[in-house]
Short mmCIF file of C-alpha atoms in Angstrom, two decimals:
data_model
loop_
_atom_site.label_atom_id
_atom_site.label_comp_id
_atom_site.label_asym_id
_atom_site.label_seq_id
_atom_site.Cartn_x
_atom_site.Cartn_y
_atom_site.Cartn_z
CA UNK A 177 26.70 -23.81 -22.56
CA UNK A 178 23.38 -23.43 -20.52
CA UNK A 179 22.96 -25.81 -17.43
CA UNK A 180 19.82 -27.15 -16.09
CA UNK A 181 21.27 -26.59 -12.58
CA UNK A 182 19.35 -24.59 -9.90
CA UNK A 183 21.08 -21.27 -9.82
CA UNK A 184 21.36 -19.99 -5.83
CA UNK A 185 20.06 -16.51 -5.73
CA UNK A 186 22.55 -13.97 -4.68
CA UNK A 187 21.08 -11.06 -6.23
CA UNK A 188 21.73 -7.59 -4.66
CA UNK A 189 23.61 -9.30 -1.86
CA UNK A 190 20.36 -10.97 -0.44
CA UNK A 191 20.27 -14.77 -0.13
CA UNK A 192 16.85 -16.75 -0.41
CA UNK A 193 15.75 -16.61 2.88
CA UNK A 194 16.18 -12.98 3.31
CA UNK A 195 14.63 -12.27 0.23
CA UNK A 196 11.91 -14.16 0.77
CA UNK A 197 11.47 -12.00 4.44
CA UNK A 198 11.40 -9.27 2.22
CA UNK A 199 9.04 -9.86 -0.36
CA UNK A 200 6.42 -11.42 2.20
CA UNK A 201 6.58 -8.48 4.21
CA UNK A 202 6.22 -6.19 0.71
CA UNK A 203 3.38 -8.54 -0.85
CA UNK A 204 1.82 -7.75 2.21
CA UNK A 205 1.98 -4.50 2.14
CA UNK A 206 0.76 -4.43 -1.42
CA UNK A 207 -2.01 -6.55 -0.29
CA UNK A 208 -3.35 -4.08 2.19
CA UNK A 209 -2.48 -0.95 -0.47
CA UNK A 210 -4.32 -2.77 -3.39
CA UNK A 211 -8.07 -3.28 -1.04
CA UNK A 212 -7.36 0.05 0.21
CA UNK A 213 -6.86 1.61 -3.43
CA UNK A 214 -9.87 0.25 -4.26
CA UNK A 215 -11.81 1.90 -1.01
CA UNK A 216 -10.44 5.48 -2.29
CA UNK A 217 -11.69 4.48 -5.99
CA UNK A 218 -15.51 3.76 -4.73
CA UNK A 219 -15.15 6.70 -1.94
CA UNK A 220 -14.25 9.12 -4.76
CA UNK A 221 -17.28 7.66 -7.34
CA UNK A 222 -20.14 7.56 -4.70
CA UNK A 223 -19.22 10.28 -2.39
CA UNK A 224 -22.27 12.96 -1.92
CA UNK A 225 -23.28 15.48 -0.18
CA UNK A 226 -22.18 19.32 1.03
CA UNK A 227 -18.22 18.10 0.97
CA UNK A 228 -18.56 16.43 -2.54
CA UNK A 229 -16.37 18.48 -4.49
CA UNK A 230 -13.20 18.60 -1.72
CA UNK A 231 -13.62 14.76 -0.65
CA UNK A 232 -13.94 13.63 -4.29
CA UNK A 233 -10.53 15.61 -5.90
CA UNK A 234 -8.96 14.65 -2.40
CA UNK A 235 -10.13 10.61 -2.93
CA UNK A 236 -8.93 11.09 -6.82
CA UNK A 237 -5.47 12.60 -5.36
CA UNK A 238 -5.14 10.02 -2.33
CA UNK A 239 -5.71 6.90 -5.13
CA UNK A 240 -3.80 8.39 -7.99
CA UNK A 241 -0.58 8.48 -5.41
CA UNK A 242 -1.84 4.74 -4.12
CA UNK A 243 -1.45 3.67 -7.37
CA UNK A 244 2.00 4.78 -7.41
CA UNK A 245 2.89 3.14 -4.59
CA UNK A 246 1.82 0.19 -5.23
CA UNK A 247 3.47 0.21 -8.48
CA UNK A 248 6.86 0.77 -6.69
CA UNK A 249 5.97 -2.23 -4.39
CA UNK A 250 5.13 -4.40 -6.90
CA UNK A 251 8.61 -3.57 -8.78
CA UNK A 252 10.91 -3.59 -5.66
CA UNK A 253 9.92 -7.07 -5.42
CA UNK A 254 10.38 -7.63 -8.90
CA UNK A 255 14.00 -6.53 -8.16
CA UNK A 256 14.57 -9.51 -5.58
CA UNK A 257 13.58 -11.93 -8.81
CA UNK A 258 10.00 -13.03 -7.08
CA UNK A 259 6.56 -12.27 -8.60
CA UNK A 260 4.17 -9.77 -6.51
CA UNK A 261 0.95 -11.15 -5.40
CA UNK A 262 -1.63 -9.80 -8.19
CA UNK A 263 -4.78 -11.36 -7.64
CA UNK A 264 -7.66 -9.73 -6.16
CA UNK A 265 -8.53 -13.13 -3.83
CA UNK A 266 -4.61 -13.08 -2.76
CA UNK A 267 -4.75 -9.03 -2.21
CA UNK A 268 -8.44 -9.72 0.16
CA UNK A 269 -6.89 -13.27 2.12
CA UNK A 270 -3.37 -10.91 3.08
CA UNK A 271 -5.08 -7.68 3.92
CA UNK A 272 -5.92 -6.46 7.20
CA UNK A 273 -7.72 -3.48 5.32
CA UNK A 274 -11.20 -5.10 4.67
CA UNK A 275 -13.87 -3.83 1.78
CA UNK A 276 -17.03 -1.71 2.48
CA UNK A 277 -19.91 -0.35 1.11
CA UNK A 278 -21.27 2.38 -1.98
CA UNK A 279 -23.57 3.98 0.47
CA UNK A 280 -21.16 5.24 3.32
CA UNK A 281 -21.85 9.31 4.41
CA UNK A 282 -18.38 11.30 3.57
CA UNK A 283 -17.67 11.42 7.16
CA UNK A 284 -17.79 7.99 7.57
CA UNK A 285 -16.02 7.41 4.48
CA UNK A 286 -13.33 9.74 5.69
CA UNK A 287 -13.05 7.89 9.13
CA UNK A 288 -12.70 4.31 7.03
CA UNK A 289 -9.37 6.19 5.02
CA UNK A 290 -8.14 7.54 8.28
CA UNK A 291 -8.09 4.11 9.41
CA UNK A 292 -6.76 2.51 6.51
CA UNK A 293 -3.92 4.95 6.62
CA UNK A 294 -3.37 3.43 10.18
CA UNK A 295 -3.23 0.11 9.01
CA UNK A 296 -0.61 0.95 6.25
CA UNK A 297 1.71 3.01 8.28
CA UNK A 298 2.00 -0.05 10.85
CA UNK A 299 2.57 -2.16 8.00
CA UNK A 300 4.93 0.06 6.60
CA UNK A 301 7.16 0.56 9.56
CA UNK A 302 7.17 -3.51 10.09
CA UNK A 303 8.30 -3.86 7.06
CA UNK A 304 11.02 -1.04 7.02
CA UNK A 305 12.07 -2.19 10.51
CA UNK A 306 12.39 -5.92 8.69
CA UNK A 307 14.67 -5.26 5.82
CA UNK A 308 16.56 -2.94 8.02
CA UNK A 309 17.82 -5.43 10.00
CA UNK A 310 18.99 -6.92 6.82
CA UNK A 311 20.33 -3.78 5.67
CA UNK A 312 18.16 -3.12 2.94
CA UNK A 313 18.65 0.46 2.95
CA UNK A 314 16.74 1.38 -0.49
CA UNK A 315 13.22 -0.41 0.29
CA UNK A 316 13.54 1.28 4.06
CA UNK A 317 14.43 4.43 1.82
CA UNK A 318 11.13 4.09 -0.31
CA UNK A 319 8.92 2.94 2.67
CA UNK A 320 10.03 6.11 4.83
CA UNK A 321 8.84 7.94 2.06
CA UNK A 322 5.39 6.02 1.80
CA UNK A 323 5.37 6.70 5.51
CA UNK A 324 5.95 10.62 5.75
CA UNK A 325 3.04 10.96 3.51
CA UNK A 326 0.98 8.96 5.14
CA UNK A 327 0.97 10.55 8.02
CA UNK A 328 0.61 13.77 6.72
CA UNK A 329 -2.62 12.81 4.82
CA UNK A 330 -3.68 11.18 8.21
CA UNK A 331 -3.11 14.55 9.87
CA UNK A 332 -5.13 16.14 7.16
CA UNK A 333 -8.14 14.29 7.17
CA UNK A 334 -8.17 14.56 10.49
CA UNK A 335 -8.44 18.42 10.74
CA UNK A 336 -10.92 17.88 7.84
CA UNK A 337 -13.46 15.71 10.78
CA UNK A 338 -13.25 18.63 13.38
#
């Protein structure tokens, strides 16, 4: 017999209010991938000049593993029953990562990633150090990962400006 009752969610051990910590901290997380996705999407179509070819495979590689992530975001909170944000107005209103131009240099446009990575890995390790505390060991698990890469992108594009 199926009840009309409100079901309490107890999924993986979490109860509502720590899920709900989780998945805002992940939605906004997504939020701030999902604007800067899009950056590495019009930095790879309207890059120019003497660095074309590196910047635009390395803007192709940078948003082809973006997508990923985000894709593993957007399921992880999937897993704690909610629904990830997925509107472009919802992704702009909860991202600190903010939209720019077509007509950047590829310096500048390199600087605007570097600081976008920033943004993410400060989000990121909020966000692990949040479901942590909670002892949600596999979304810390996947953000550490998001993290390592991060910063070794960072530390690439970085060498790239000198």
């Amino acid at each position: 017999m199926i009840t009309s009752e409100k079901r309490v969610f107890k999924k993986l051990g979490y109860n509502a209010e720590e899920s709900e910590k989780i998945v805002k901290s992940l939605n906004k997380l997504l939020a701030n991938y999902h604007v800067h996705y899009q950056k590495l999407r019009n930095f790879h179509w309207n890059v120019t000049g003497g660095d074309f070819f590196d910047l635009h495979e390395k803007f192709e590689e940078l948003y082809t593993e973006s997508f990923e992530n985000i894709d593993l975001i957007a399921e992880r909170i999937r897993i704690f029953g909610m629904t990830p944000l997925s509107l472009i107005k919802d992704y702009l209103e909860h991202s600190d990562i903010t939209e720019v131009g077509t007509d950047l240099p590829s310096d500048e446009m390199v600087k605007e990633v570097l600081k976008d990575f920033e943004v993410l890995a400060e989000n990121m390790n909020e966000c692990a150090e949040s479901v942590a505390e909670l002892g949600d060991s596999a979304t810390e698990d996947m953000l550490i990962a998001m993290i390592k890469s991060i910063e070794l992108h960072h530390w690439m594009l970085t060498s790239f400006l000198k």
